[in-house]
Every structure is written in C-alpha cells, then in structure tokens.
JSON list of C-alpha atoms in Angstrom, two decimals:
[
{"chain": "A", "resi": 1, "resn": "GLU", "atom": "CA", "xyz": [0.00, 0.00, 0.00]},
{"chain": "A", "resi": 2, "resn": "PRO", "atom": "CA", "xyz": [1.40, 3.41, -0.90]},
{"chain": "A", "resi": 3, "resn": "GLU", "atom": "CA", "xyz": [2.46, 5.55, 2.00]},
{"chain": "A", "resi": 4, "resn": "VAL", "atom": "CA", "xyz": [3.82, 8.97, 2.85]},
{"chain": "A", "resi": 5, "resn": "THR", "atom": "CA", "xyz": [7.37, 8.82, 4.14]},
{"chain": "A", "resi": 6, "resn": "GLN", "atom": "CA", "xyz": [9.12, 11.41, 6.26]},
{"chain": "A", "resi": 7, "resn": "THR", "atom": "CA", "xyz": [12.74, 11.88, 7.15]},
{"chain": "A", "resi": 8, "resn": "PRO", "atom": "CA", "xyz": [14.32, 12.17, 9.60]},
{"chain": "A", "resi": 9, "resn": "SER", "atom": "CA", "xyz": [12.15, 10.63, 12.28]},
{"chain": "A", "resi": 10, "resn": "HIS", "atom": "CA", "xyz": [13.83, 12.75, 14.93]},
{"chain": "A", "resi": 11, "resn": "GLN", "atom": "CA", "xyz": [15.89, 15.91, 14.56]},
{"chain": "A", "resi": 12, "resn": "VAL", "atom": "CA", "xyz": [17.63, 17.84, 17.29]},
{"chain": "A", "resi": 13, "resn": "THR", "atom": "CA", "xyz": [18.83, 21.32, 16.43]},
{"chain": "A", "resi": 14, "resn": "GLN", "atom": "CA", "xyz": [20.17, 24.35, 18.19]},
{"chain": "A", "resi": 15, "resn": "MET", "atom": "CA", "xyz": [18.08, 27.47, 18.49]},
{"chain": "A", "resi": 16, "resn": "GLY", "atom": "CA", "xyz": [18.67, 29.78, 15.56]},
{"chain": "A", "resi": 17, "resn": "GLN", "atom": "CA", "xyz": [19.69, 27.02, 13.18]},
{"chain": "A", "resi": 18, "resn": "GLU", "atom": "CA", "xyz": [17.89, 26.19, 9.96]},
{"chain": "A", "resi": 19, "resn": "VAL", "atom": "CA", "xyz": [16.21, 22.82, 9.56]},
{"chain": "A", "resi": 20, "resn": "ILE", "atom": "CA", "xyz": [14.69, 21.09, 6.59]},
{"chain": "A", "resi": 21, "resn": "LEU", "atom": "CA", "xyz": [12.10, 18.40, 7.10]},
{"chain": "A", "resi": 22, "resn": "ARG", "atom": "CA", "xyz": [11.56, 16.07, 4.19]},
{"chain": "A", "resi": 23, "resn": "CYS", "atom": "CA", "xyz": [8.56, 14.19, 2.92]},
{"chain": "A", "resi": 24, "resn": "VAL", "atom": "CA", "xyz": [7.78, 11.95, -0.02]},
{"chain": "A", "resi": 25, "resn": "PRO", "atom": "CA", "xyz": [4.03, 12.11, -0.68]},
{"chain": "A", "resi": 26, "resn": "ILE", "atom": "CA", "xyz": [2.08, 9.45, -2.51]},
{"chain": "A", "resi": 27, "resn": "SER", "atom": "CA", "xyz": [2.94, 9.69, -6.17]},
{"chain": "A", "resi": 28, "resn": "ASN", "atom": "CA", "xyz": [-0.46, 10.40, -7.75]},
{"chain": "A", "resi": 29, "resn": "HIS", "atom": "CA", "xyz": [-1.59, 12.82, -5.06]},
{"chain": "A", "resi": 30, "resn": "LEU", "atom": "CA", "xyz": [-2.03, 16.46, -5.91]},
{"chain": "A", "resi": 31, "resn": "TYR", "atom": "CA", "xyz": [-2.31, 18.25, -2.56]},
{"chain": "A", "resi": 32, "resn": "PHE", "atom": "CA", "xyz": [0.40, 18.29, 0.04]},
{"chain": "A", "resi": 33, "resn": "TYR", "atom": "CA", "xyz": [0.31, 19.51, 3.61]},
{"chain": "A", "resi": 34, "resn": "TRP", "atom": "CA", "xyz": [2.30, 20.13, 6.71]},
{"chain": "A", "resi": 35, "resn": "TYR", "atom": "CA", "xyz": [0.75, 19.91, 10.15]},
{"chain": "A", "resi": 36, "resn": "ARG", "atom": "CA", "xyz": [2.27, 20.48, 13.55]},
{"chain": "A", "resi": 37, "resn": "GLN", "atom": "CA", "xyz": [1.56, 18.90, 16.91]},
{"chain": "A", "resi": 38, "resn": "ILE", "atom": "CA", "xyz": [3.15, 20.43, 19.97]},
{"chain": "A", "resi": 39, "resn": "LEU", "atom": "CA", "xyz": [3.57, 17.75, 22.62]},
{"chain": "A", "resi": 40, "resn": "GLY", "atom": "CA", "xyz": [0.26, 16.85, 24.20]},
{"chain": "A", "resi": 41, "resn": "GLN", "atom": "CA", "xyz": [-1.71, 19.28, 22.08]},
{"chain": "A", "resi": 42, "resn": "LYS", "atom": "CA", "xyz": [-3.91, 19.17, 19.02]},
{"chain": "A", "resi": 43, "resn": "VAL", "atom": "CA", "xyz": [-2.74, 18.73, 15.47]},
{"chain": "A", "resi": 44, "resn": "GLU", "atom": "CA", "xyz": [-2.65, 22.11, 13.72]},
{"chain": "A", "resi": 45, "resn": "PHE", "atom": "CA", "xyz": [-2.66, 22.90, 10.03]},
{"chain": "A", "resi": 46, "resn": "LEU", "atom": "CA", "xyz": [0.37, 24.81, 8.79]},
{"chain": "A", "resi": 47, "resn": "VAL", "atom": "CA", "xyz": [0.22, 24.94, 5.02]},
{"chain": "A", "resi": 48, "resn": "SER", "atom": "CA", "xyz": [-1.21, 23.34, 1.92]},
{"chain": "A", "resi": 49, "resn": "PHE", "atom": "CA", "xyz": [0.54, 23.16, -1.44]},
{"chain": "A", "resi": 50, "resn": "TYR", "atom": "CA", "xyz": [-1.00, 22.56, -4.83]},
{"chain": "A", "resi": 51, "resn": "ASN", "atom": "CA", "xyz": [0.20, 23.03, -8.38]},
{"chain": "A", "resi": 52, "resn": "ASN", "atom": "CA", "xyz": [3.63, 24.11, -7.15]},
{"chain": "A", "resi": 53, "resn": "GLU", "atom": "CA", "xyz": [2.45, 26.89, -4.96]},
{"chain": "A", "resi": 54, "resn": "ILE", "atom": "CA", "xyz": [1.03, 27.50, -1.52]},
{"chain": "A", "resi": 55, "resn": "SER", "atom": "CA", "xyz": [-2.75, 27.29, -1.67]},
{"chain": "A", "resi": 56, "resn": "GLU", "atom": "CA", "xyz": [-3.44, 28.11, 1.95]},
{"chain": "A", "resi": 57, "resn": "LYS", "atom": "CA", "xyz": [-1.43, 28.81, 5.08]},
{"chain": "A", "resi": 58, "resn": "SER", "atom": "CA", "xyz": [-2.29, 29.31, 8.71]},
{"chain": "A", "resi": 59, "resn": "GLU", "atom": "CA", "xyz": [-1.25, 32.17, 10.94]},
{"chain": "A", "resi": 60, "resn": "ILE", "atom": "CA", "xyz": [1.41, 29.88, 12.42]},
{"chain": "A", "resi": 61, "resn": "PHE", "atom": "CA", "xyz": [3.12, 29.72, 9.03]},
{"chain": "A", "resi": 62, "resn": "ASP", "atom": "CA", "xyz": [5.03, 32.96, 9.24]},
{"chain": "A", "resi": 63, "resn": "ASP", "atom": "CA", "xyz": [8.07, 34.20, 7.34]},
{"chain": "A", "resi": 64, "resn": "GLN", "atom": "CA", "xyz": [10.43, 31.78, 9.03]},
{"chain": "A", "resi": 65, "resn": "PHE", "atom": "CA", "xyz": [8.67, 28.86, 7.34]},
{"chain": "A", "resi": 66, "resn": "SER", "atom": "CA", "xyz": [8.83, 27.89, 3.69]},
{"chain": "A", "resi": 67, "resn": "VAL", "atom": "CA", "xyz": [7.85, 24.89, 1.62]},
{"chain": "A", "resi": 68, "resn": "GLU", "atom": "CA", "xyz": [9.18, 23.54, -1.60]},
{"chain": "A", "resi": 69, "resn": "ARG", "atom": "CA", "xyz": [8.70, 20.67, -4.00]},
{"chain": "A", "resi": 70, "resn": "PRO", "atom": "CA", "xyz": [12.14, 20.71, -5.52]},
{"chain": "A", "resi": 71, "resn": "ASP", "atom": "CA", "xyz": [12.07, 17.67, -7.77]},
{"chain": "A", "resi": 72, "resn": "GLY", "atom": "CA", "xyz": [8.53, 16.43, -8.30]},
{"chain": "A", "resi": 73, "resn": "SER", "atom": "CA", "xyz": [8.71, 13.82, -5.56]},
{"chain": "A", "resi": 74, "resn": "ASN", "atom": "CA", "xyz": [10.03, 15.42, -2.38]},
{"chain": "A", "resi": 75, "resn": "PHE", "atom": "CA", "xyz": [8.11, 18.00, -0.40]},
{"chain": "A", "resi": 76, "resn": "THR", "atom": "CA", "xyz": [10.10, 19.95, 2.16]},
{"chain": "A", "resi": 77, "resn": "LEU", "atom": "CA", "xyz": [9.40, 22.24, 5.07]},
{"chain": "A", "resi": 78, "resn": "LYS", "atom": "CA", "xyz": [12.17, 24.65, 5.97]},
{"chain": "A", "resi": 79, "resn": "ILE", "atom": "CA", "xyz": [12.34, 26.54, 9.23]},
{"chain": "A", "resi": 80, "resn": "ARG", "atom": "CA", "xyz": [14.85, 29.32, 8.77]},
{"chain": "A", "resi": 81, "resn": "SER", "atom": "CA", "xyz": [15.83, 30.19, 12.31]},
{"chain": "A", "resi": 82, "resn": "THR", "atom": "CA", "xyz": [14.41, 27.76, 14.82]},
{"chain": "A", "resi": 83, "resn": "LYS", "atom": "CA", "xyz": [12.99, 28.82, 18.15]},
{"chain": "A", "resi": 84, "resn": "LEU", "atom": "CA", "xyz": [12.39, 26.71, 21.24]},
{"chain": "A", "resi": 85, "resn": "GLU", "atom": "CA", "xyz": [8.66, 26.88, 20.59]},
{"chain": "A", "resi": 86, "resn": "ASP", "atom": "CA", "xyz": [9.14, 25.20, 17.21]},
{"chain": "A", "resi": 87, "resn": "SER", "atom": "CA", "xyz": [9.75, 21.94, 19.07]},
{"chain": "A", "resi": 88, "resn": "ALA", "atom": "CA", "xyz": [6.94, 19.69, 17.94]},
{"chain": "A", "resi": 89, "resn": "MET", "atom": "CA", "xyz": [5.99, 16.72, 15.83]},
{"chain": "A", "resi": 90, "resn": "TYR", "atom": "CA", "xyz": [5.62, 17.72, 12.20]},
{"chain": "A", "resi": 91, "resn": "PHE", "atom": "CA", "xyz": [3.38, 15.63, 9.99]},
{"chain": "A", "resi": 92, "resn": "CYS", "atom": "CA", "xyz": [3.35, 15.64, 6.24]},
{"chain": "A", "resi": 93, "resn": "ALA", "atom": "CA", "xyz": [0.19, 14.55, 4.45]},
{"chain": "A", "resi": 94, "resn": "SER", "atom": "CA", "xyz": [-1.07, 14.23, 0.91]},
{"chain": "A", "resi": 95, "resn": "THR", "atom": "CA", "xyz": [-4.42, 13.73, -0.77]},
{"chain": "A", "resi": 96, "resn": "ARG", "atom": "CA", "xyz": [-5.63, 13.17, -4.26]},
{"chain": "A", "resi": 97, "resn": "GLY", "atom": "CA", "xyz": [-7.96, 16.13, -3.99]},
{"chain": "A", "resi": 98, "resn": "GLN", "atom": "CA", "xyz": [-10.65, 16.55, -6.60]},
{"chain": "A", "resi": 99, "resn": "GLY", "atom": "CA", "xyz": [-13.30, 15.36, -4.16]},
{"chain": "A", "resi": 100, "resn": "TYR", "atom": "CA", "xyz": [-11.16, 12.65, -2.59]},
{"chain": "A", "resi": 101, "resn": "THR", "atom": "CA", "xyz": [-10.75, 14.02, 0.89]},
{"chain": "A", "resi": 102, "resn": "GLU", "atom": "CA", "xyz": [-8.90, 11.26, 2.72]},
{"chain": "A", "resi": 103, "resn": "ALA", "atom": "CA", "xyz": [-5.42, 12.42, 3.61]},
{"chain": "A", "resi": 104, "resn": "PHE", "atom": "CA", "xyz": [-2.56, 10.04, 4.12]},
{"chain": "A", "resi": 105, "resn": "PHE", "atom": "CA", "xyz": [-0.19, 11.04, 6.90]},
{"chain": "A", "resi": 106, "resn": "GLY", "atom": "CA", "xyz": [3.45, 10.28, 7.34]},
{"chain": "A", "resi": 107, "resn": "GLN", "atom": "CA", "xyz": [4.82, 8.99, 10.62]},
{"chain": "A", "resi": 108, "resn": "GLY", "atom": "CA", "xyz": [6.06, 12.43, 11.56]},
{"chain": "A", "resi": 109, "resn": "THR", "atom": "CA", "xyz": [9.35, 14.11, 12.33]},
{"chain": "A", "resi": 110, "resn": "ARG", "atom": "CA", "xyz": [9.94, 15.01, 15.94]},
{"chain": "A", "resi": 111, "resn": "LEU", "atom": "CA", "xyz": [11.83, 18.29, 16.02]},
{"chain": "A", "resi": 112, "resn": "THR", "atom": "CA", "xyz": [13.57, 19.22, 19.24]},
{"chain": "A", "resi": 113, "resn": "VAL", "atom": "CA", "xyz": [15.08, 22.71, 19.47]},
{"chain": "A", "resi": 114, "resn": "VAL", "atom": "CA", "xyz": [17.61, 23.12, 22.27]},
{"chain": "B", "resi": 1, "resn": "GLY", "atom": "CA", "xyz": [-15.54, 28.85, 9.93]},
{"chain": "B", "resi": 2, "resn": "ASN", "atom": "CA", "xyz": [-14.89, 25.15, 10.34]},
{"chain": "B", "resi": 3, "resn": "SER", "atom": "CA", "xyz": [-14.21, 23.64, 13.75]},
{"chain": "B", "resi": 4, "resn": "VAL", "atom": "CA", "xyz": [-14.28, 20.36, 15.65]},
{"chain": "B", "resi": 5, "resn": "THR", "atom": "CA", "xyz": [-15.13, 19.96, 19.31]},
{"chain": "B", "resi": 6, "resn": "GLN", "atom": "CA", "xyz": [-14.21, 16.81, 21.18]},
{"chain": "B", "resi": 7, "resn": "MET", "atom": "CA", "xyz": [-14.99, 15.73, 24.67]},
{"chain": "B", "resi": 8, "resn": "GLU", "atom": "CA", "xyz": [-12.27, 16.39, 27.18]},
{"chain": "B", "resi": 9, "resn": "GLY", "atom": "CA", "xyz": [-10.18, 13.53, 28.39]},
{"chain": "B", "resi": 10, "resn": "PRO", "atom": "CA", "xyz": [-8.66, 11.56, 29.78]},
{"chain": "B", "resi": 11, "resn": "VAL", "atom": "CA", "xyz": [-11.18, 8.78, 29.66]},
{"chain": "B", "resi": 12, "resn": "THR", "atom": "CA", "xyz": [-10.36, 5.80, 31.88]},
{"chain": "B", "resi": 13, "resn": "LEU", "atom": "CA", "xyz": [-12.27, 2.56, 31.40]},
{"chain": "B", "resi": 14, "resn": "SER", "atom": "CA", "xyz": [-11.99, -1.01, 32.49]},
{"chain": "B", "resi": 15, "resn": "GLU", "atom": "CA", "xyz": [-11.40, -3.66, 29.87]},
{"chain": "B", "resi": 16, "resn": "GLU", "atom": "CA", "xyz": [-14.63, -4.74, 28.09]},
{"chain": "B", "resi": 17, "resn": "ALA", "atom": "CA", "xyz": [-16.41, -1.51, 28.98]},
{"chain": "B", "resi": 18, "resn": "PHE", "atom": "CA", "xyz": [-18.40, 0.48, 26.43]},
{"chain": "B", "resi": 19, "resn": "LEU", "atom": "CA", "xyz": [-16.68, 3.50, 24.94]},
{"chain": "B", "resi": 20, "resn": "THR", "atom": "CA", "xyz": [-18.17, 6.71, 23.63]},
{"chain": "B", "resi": 21, "resn": "ILE", "atom": "CA", "xyz": [-16.08, 9.71, 22.64]},
{"chain": "B", "resi": 22, "resn": "ASN", "atom": "CA", "xyz": [-18.18, 12.66, 21.58]},
{"chain": "B", "resi": 23, "resn": "CYS", "atom": "CA", "xyz": [-17.34, 14.80, 18.59]},
{"chain": "B", "resi": 24, "resn": "THR", "atom": "CA", "xyz": [-19.33, 17.65, 17.11]},
{"chain": "B", "resi": 25, "resn": "TYR", "atom": "CA", "xyz": [-18.44, 19.88, 14.23]},
{"chain": "B", "resi": 26, "resn": "THR", "atom": "CA", "xyz": [-19.19, 23.18, 12.59]},
{"chain": "B", "resi": 27, "resn": "ALA", "atom": "CA", "xyz": [-18.64, 23.41, 8.87]},
{"chain": "B", "resi": 28, "resn": "THR", "atom": "CA", "xyz": [-19.71, 25.20, 5.77]},
{"chain": "B", "resi": 29, "resn": "GLY", "atom": "CA", "xyz": [-20.89, 22.77, 3.16]},
{"chain": "B", "resi": 30, "resn": "TYR", "atom": "CA", "xyz": [-20.71, 19.02, 3.63]},
{"chain": "B", "resi": 31, "resn": "PRO", "atom": "CA", "xyz": [-17.43, 17.89, 5.10]},
{"chain": "B", "resi": 32, "resn": "SER", "atom": "CA", "xyz": [-15.96, 14.43, 5.32]},
{"chain": "B", "resi": 33, "resn": "LEU", "atom": "CA", "xyz": [-15.42, 13.24, 8.88]},
{"chain": "B", "resi": 34, "resn": "PHE", "atom": "CA", "xyz": [-12.63, 11.11, 10.30]},
{"chain": "B", "resi": 35, "resn": "TRP", "atom": "CA", "xyz": [-11.35, 9.51, 13.44]},
{"chain": "B", "resi": 36, "resn": "TYR", "atom": "CA", "xyz": [-7.61, 9.11, 13.83]},
{"chain": "B", "resi": 37, "resn": "VAL", "atom": "CA", "xyz": [-5.77, 7.21, 16.53]},
{"chain": "B", "resi": 38, "resn": "GLN", "atom": "CA", "xyz": [-2.33, 8.02, 17.85]},
{"chain": "B", "resi": 39, "resn": "TYR", "atom": "CA", "xyz": [-0.50, 5.44, 19.95]},
{"chain": "B", "resi": 40, "resn": "PRO", "atom": "CA", "xyz": [2.27, 6.65, 22.24]},
{"chain": "B", "resi": 41, "resn": "GLY", "atom": "CA", "xyz": [5.25, 7.93, 20.31]},
{"chain": "B", "resi": 42, "resn": "GLU", "atom": "CA", "xyz": [3.67, 7.17, 16.96]},
{"chain": "B", "resi": 43, "resn": "GLY", "atom": "CA", "xyz": [2.03, 8.99, 14.08]},
{"chain": "B", "resi": 44, "resn": "LEU", "atom": "CA", "xyz": [-1.58, 9.37, 13.07]},
{"chain": "B", "resi": 45, "resn": "GLN", "atom": "CA", "xyz": [-3.46, 6.33, 11.87]},
{"chain": "B", "resi": 46, "resn": "LEU", "atom": "CA", "xyz": [-6.81, 6.59, 10.15]},
{"chain": "B", "resi": 47, "resn": "LEU", "atom": "CA", "xyz": [-9.32, 4.64, 12.22]},
{"chain": "B", "resi": 48, "resn": "LEU", "atom": "CA", "xyz": [-12.49, 5.25, 10.24]},
{"chain": "B", "resi": 49, "resn": "LYS", "atom": "CA", "xyz": [-14.21, 7.78, 8.03]},
{"chain": "B", "resi": 50, "resn": "ALA", "atom": "CA", "xyz": [-17.58, 8.87, 6.68]},
{"chain": "B", "resi": 51, "resn": "THR", "atom": "CA", "xyz": [-18.07, 11.08, 3.68]},
{"chain": "B", "resi": 52, "resn": "LYS", "atom": "CA", "xyz": [-21.78, 11.90, 3.74]},
{"chain": "B", "resi": 53, "resn": "ALA", "atom": "CA", "xyz": [-24.74, 12.13, 6.07]},
{"chain": "B", "resi": 54, "resn": "ASP", "atom": "CA", "xyz": [-25.91, 8.85, 7.66]},
{"chain": "B", "resi": 55, "resn": "ASP", "atom": "CA", "xyz": [-22.75, 7.05, 6.57]},
{"chain": "B", "resi": 56, "resn": "LYS", "atom": "CA", "xyz": [-21.37, 4.76, 9.25]},
{"chain": "B", "resi": 57, "resn": "GLY", "atom": "CA", "xyz": [-17.63, 4.28, 9.38]},
{"chain": "B", "resi": 58, "resn": "SER", "atom": "CA", "xyz": [-16.32, 1.18, 11.14]},
{"chain": "B", "resi": 59, "resn": "ASN", "atom": "CA", "xyz": [-13.00, -0.50, 11.78]},
{"chain": "B", "resi": 60, "resn": "LYS", "atom": "CA", "xyz": [-11.56, -2.81, 14.46]},
{"chain": "B", "resi": 61, "resn": "GLY", "atom": "CA", "xyz": [-14.82, -2.77, 16.40]},
{"chain": "B", "resi": 62, "resn": "PHE", "atom": "CA", "xyz": [-15.04, 1.03, 16.42]},
{"chain": "B", "resi": 63, "resn": "GLU", "atom": "CA", "xyz": [-17.99, 2.78, 14.80]},
{"chain": "B", "resi": 64, "resn": "ALA", "atom": "CA", "xyz": [-19.12, 6.32, 14.14]},
{"chain": "B", "resi": 65, "resn": "THR", "atom": "CA", "xyz": [-22.15, 7.62, 12.29]},
{"chain": "B", "resi": 66, "resn": "TYR", "atom": "CA", "xyz": [-22.23, 10.94, 10.42]},
{"chain": "B", "resi": 67, "resn": "ARG", "atom": "CA", "xyz": [-25.23, 12.77, 11.87]},
{"chain": "B", "resi": 68, "resn": "LYS", "atom": "CA", "xyz": [-25.96, 15.91, 9.90]},
{"chain": "B", "resi": 69, "resn": "GLU", "atom": "CA", "xyz": [-28.96, 16.89, 12.01]},
{"chain": "B", "resi": 70, "resn": "THR", "atom": "CA", "xyz": [-26.89, 17.01, 15.20]},
{"chain": "B", "resi": 71, "resn": "THR", "atom": "CA", "xyz": [-23.57, 17.79, 13.46]},
{"chain": "B", "resi": 72, "resn": "SER", "atom": "CA", "xyz": [-21.97, 14.92, 15.33]},
{"chain": "B", "resi": 73, "resn": "PHE", "atom": "CA", "xyz": [-19.65, 12.00, 14.68]},
{"chain": "B", "resi": 74, "resn": "HIS", "atom": "CA", "xyz": [-19.35, 10.18, 18.00]},
{"chain": "B", "resi": 75, "resn": "LEU", "atom": "CA", "xyz": [-16.92, 7.30, 18.28]},
{"chain": "B", "resi": 76, "resn": "GLU", "atom": "CA", "xyz": [-18.15, 4.10, 19.93]},
{"chain": "B", "resi": 77, "resn": "LYS", "atom": "CA", "xyz": [-16.83, 0.69, 20.74]},
{"chain": "B", "resi": 78, "resn": "GLY", "atom": "CA", "xyz": [-18.76, -2.02, 22.49]},
{"chain": "B", "resi": 79, "resn": "SER", "atom": "CA", "xyz": [-15.90, -3.63, 24.39]},
{"chain": "B", "resi": 80, "resn": "VAL", "atom": "CA", "xyz": [-12.56, -1.90, 24.76]},
{"chain": "B", "resi": 81, "resn": "GLN", "atom": "CA", "xyz": [-9.23, -3.63, 25.24]},
{"chain": "B", "resi": 82, "resn": "VAL", "atom": "CA", "xyz": [-6.05, -2.52, 26.94]},
{"chain": "B", "resi": 83, "resn": "SER", "atom": "CA", "xyz": [-4.51, -2.22, 23.47]},
{"chain": "B", "resi": 84, "resn": "ASP", "atom": "CA", "xyz": [-7.02, 0.51, 22.59]},
{"chain": "B", "resi": 85, "resn": "SER", "atom": "CA", "xyz": [-5.26, 2.88, 24.97]},
{"chain": "B", "resi": 86, "resn": "ALA", "atom": "CA", "xyz": [-4.27, 5.83, 22.79]},
{"chain": "B", "resi": 87, "resn": "VAL", "atom": "CA", "xyz": [-5.25, 9.37, 21.86]},
{"chain": "B", "resi": 88, "resn": "TYR", "atom": "CA", "xyz": [-8.22, 9.68, 19.51]},
{"chain": "B", "resi": 89, "resn": "PHE", "atom": "CA", "xyz": [-8.66, 12.66, 17.21]},
{"chain": "B", "resi": 90, "resn": "CYS", "atom": "CA", "xyz": [-11.82, 13.64, 15.41]},
{"chain": "B", "resi": 91, "resn": "ALA", "atom": "CA", "xyz": [-11.25, 15.62, 12.22]},
{"chain": "B", "resi": 92, "resn": "LEU", "atom": "CA", "xyz": [-13.09, 17.09, 9.28]},
{"chain": "B", "resi": 93, "resn": "SER", "atom": "CA", "xyz": [-12.09, 17.89, 5.77]},
{"chain": "B", "resi": 94, "resn": "THR", "atom": "CA", "xyz": [-13.91, 20.11, 3.37]},
{"chain": "B", "resi": 95, "resn": "THR", "atom": "CA", "xyz": [-14.82, 18.64, 0.00]},
{"chain": "B", "resi": 96, "resn": "SER", "atom": "CA", "xyz": [-13.50, 21.58, -1.96]},
{"chain": "B", "resi": 97, "resn": "GLY", "atom": "CA", "xyz": [-10.80, 24.19, -1.71]},
{"chain": "B", "resi": 98, "resn": "THR", "atom": "CA", "xyz": [-7.59, 22.87, -0.18]},
{"chain": "B", "resi": 99, "resn": "TYR", "atom": "CA", "xyz": [-9.10, 19.79, 1.52]},
{"chain": "B", "resi": 100, "resn": "LYS", "atom": "CA", "xyz": [-7.19, 20.62, 4.67]},
{"chain": "B", "resi": 101, "resn": "TYR", "atom": "CA", "xyz": [-8.06, 18.89, 7.93]},
{"chain": "B", "resi": 102, "resn": "ILE", "atom": "CA", "xyz": [-9.37, 20.53, 11.04]},
{"chain": "B", "resi": 103, "resn": "PHE", "atom": "CA", "xyz": [-8.66, 18.43, 14.11]},
{"chain": "B", "resi": 104, "resn": "GLY", "atom": "CA", "xyz": [-10.28, 18.29, 17.49]},
{"chain": "B", "resi": 105, "resn": "THR", "atom": "CA", "xyz": [-8.15, 18.55, 20.60]},
{"chain": "B", "resi": 106, "resn": "GLY", "atom": "CA", "xyz": [-7.85, 14.79, 21.00]},
{"chain": "B", "resi": 107, "resn": "THR", "atom": "CA", "xyz": [-9.17, 12.51, 23.74]},
{"chain": "B", "resi": 108, "resn": "ARG", "atom": "CA", "xyz": [-6.80, 10.30, 25.66]},
{"chain": "B", "resi": 109, "resn": "LEU", "atom": "CA", "xyz": [-8.22, 6.85, 26.42]},
{"chain": "B", "resi": 110, "resn": "LYS", "atom": "CA", "xyz": [-6.72, 4.64, 29.07]},
{"chain": "B", "resi": 111, "resn": "VAL", "atom": "CA", "xyz": [-8.04, 1.10, 29.41]},
{"chain": "B", "resi": 112, "resn": "LEU", "atom": "CA", "xyz": [-7.23, -0.79, 32.58]},
{"chain": "B", "resi": 113, "resn": "ALA", "atom": "CA", "xyz": [-6.94, -4.58, 32.75]}
]
C-alpha cells in the first residue's frame, strides 16, 4: 500500500539554526500539507501546497517557514531560524484532492530545538 | 468557519467496557469526517471515516455515524481492550478548496486490565 514517508524521524537542532524536514508524498496525489503537533496538544494545520504553490497557510506559518517541492517527488518544510517553541511533531500529508478528501499522513518528524 | 469539538479527556475505562467519545463539528458545506488514533510515540493512523450524512464508518470494532442533524460523529466501541489505549482525534475535511483537515483537541483513552 502506498504511504507517505518522512525523514528524519527525529531531529535535534540548536536554536537559531535552519532545519529542513523532508517528505515523499504518494505519487499520484495532488495536494500536500504540513501539520504540527506540539507535545500533548492538538494537530494544527500549517500549510497546503498545490500546483507548485502555496494554496493556503495558517497564521502559524510565518516568514520563518517555507515549503518547496524541488524535484517532483520530495516536499520539504524549511524553518529558517528555529525557536524553542518550534519543538513539535511535524506531519506531512497528501491527498488526491478533486473530491477525494482522505489524507494520508506520514509517521512524523519530531523536532527538538535546544 | 470550520471547527471540531471533542470531549475532554482523559477517559479511563476497564477492559470490556463500552466507549463513547463525543465529537461535534461546525462546517460550511458538507465535510468528510474522520477519526484518527495516535498510539504513544507514533504517528496518526486513520481509524475510520464517513463522507456523507448517515454514513457509518467502522473499523476494528469502532464505529461512528455521520449525523448531519446534530452535526456529530461520536466514536463508539462495544468492548474496549487494553490495546485501545491511545489518543483519539476527530477531524473534518472540506470537500472543496484545499481539503485541509481541522482536528479536534484529542481525547486520551486509558483502558485498565
């Protein structure tokens, strides 16, 4: 069964450093997403990406965040200058769209900012 | 706007007890509804889904019915097991636009032997 894969599973970084979280969505899916879950809290939408551009972003997704689909298979989330409060589990997801609403989630990347 | 409200946890039950976790939603249009389960230290697993009113989603003994009249999608299981201990998230997705998910706050279930 096709699945969304995320790497790394756990990343530790120093405050102020840049991190890139990587995702490989399901190949025939058209919409890609990043969500964030701070420990013990709800899963929050960050950004959606369609047709090589951001289609929607939340207020959390400020200028320090960016997304890219550099090569037609990978989908990345970059945090330019990490803060302690960026520590969270980041989930990538994809969906076929076009009325197919079920999203497939990756296993997540746990980001720890120290 | 769209939102999901879940009952507060934690919920603690004895093995073989009946489980209900309440979920209500507010949405424009006709969303699809989902329950996800998250085991400790793991990612999100789709438990069940329903895409239109009166649909019943079911999986692994869990059930939920899409009730448009009460805007609810309550999760039920007749007899819980210790292995069901996890956090359960109710979510909705719109059927147009970006198809993003809106999640509830999650309900932690603890089942005691």
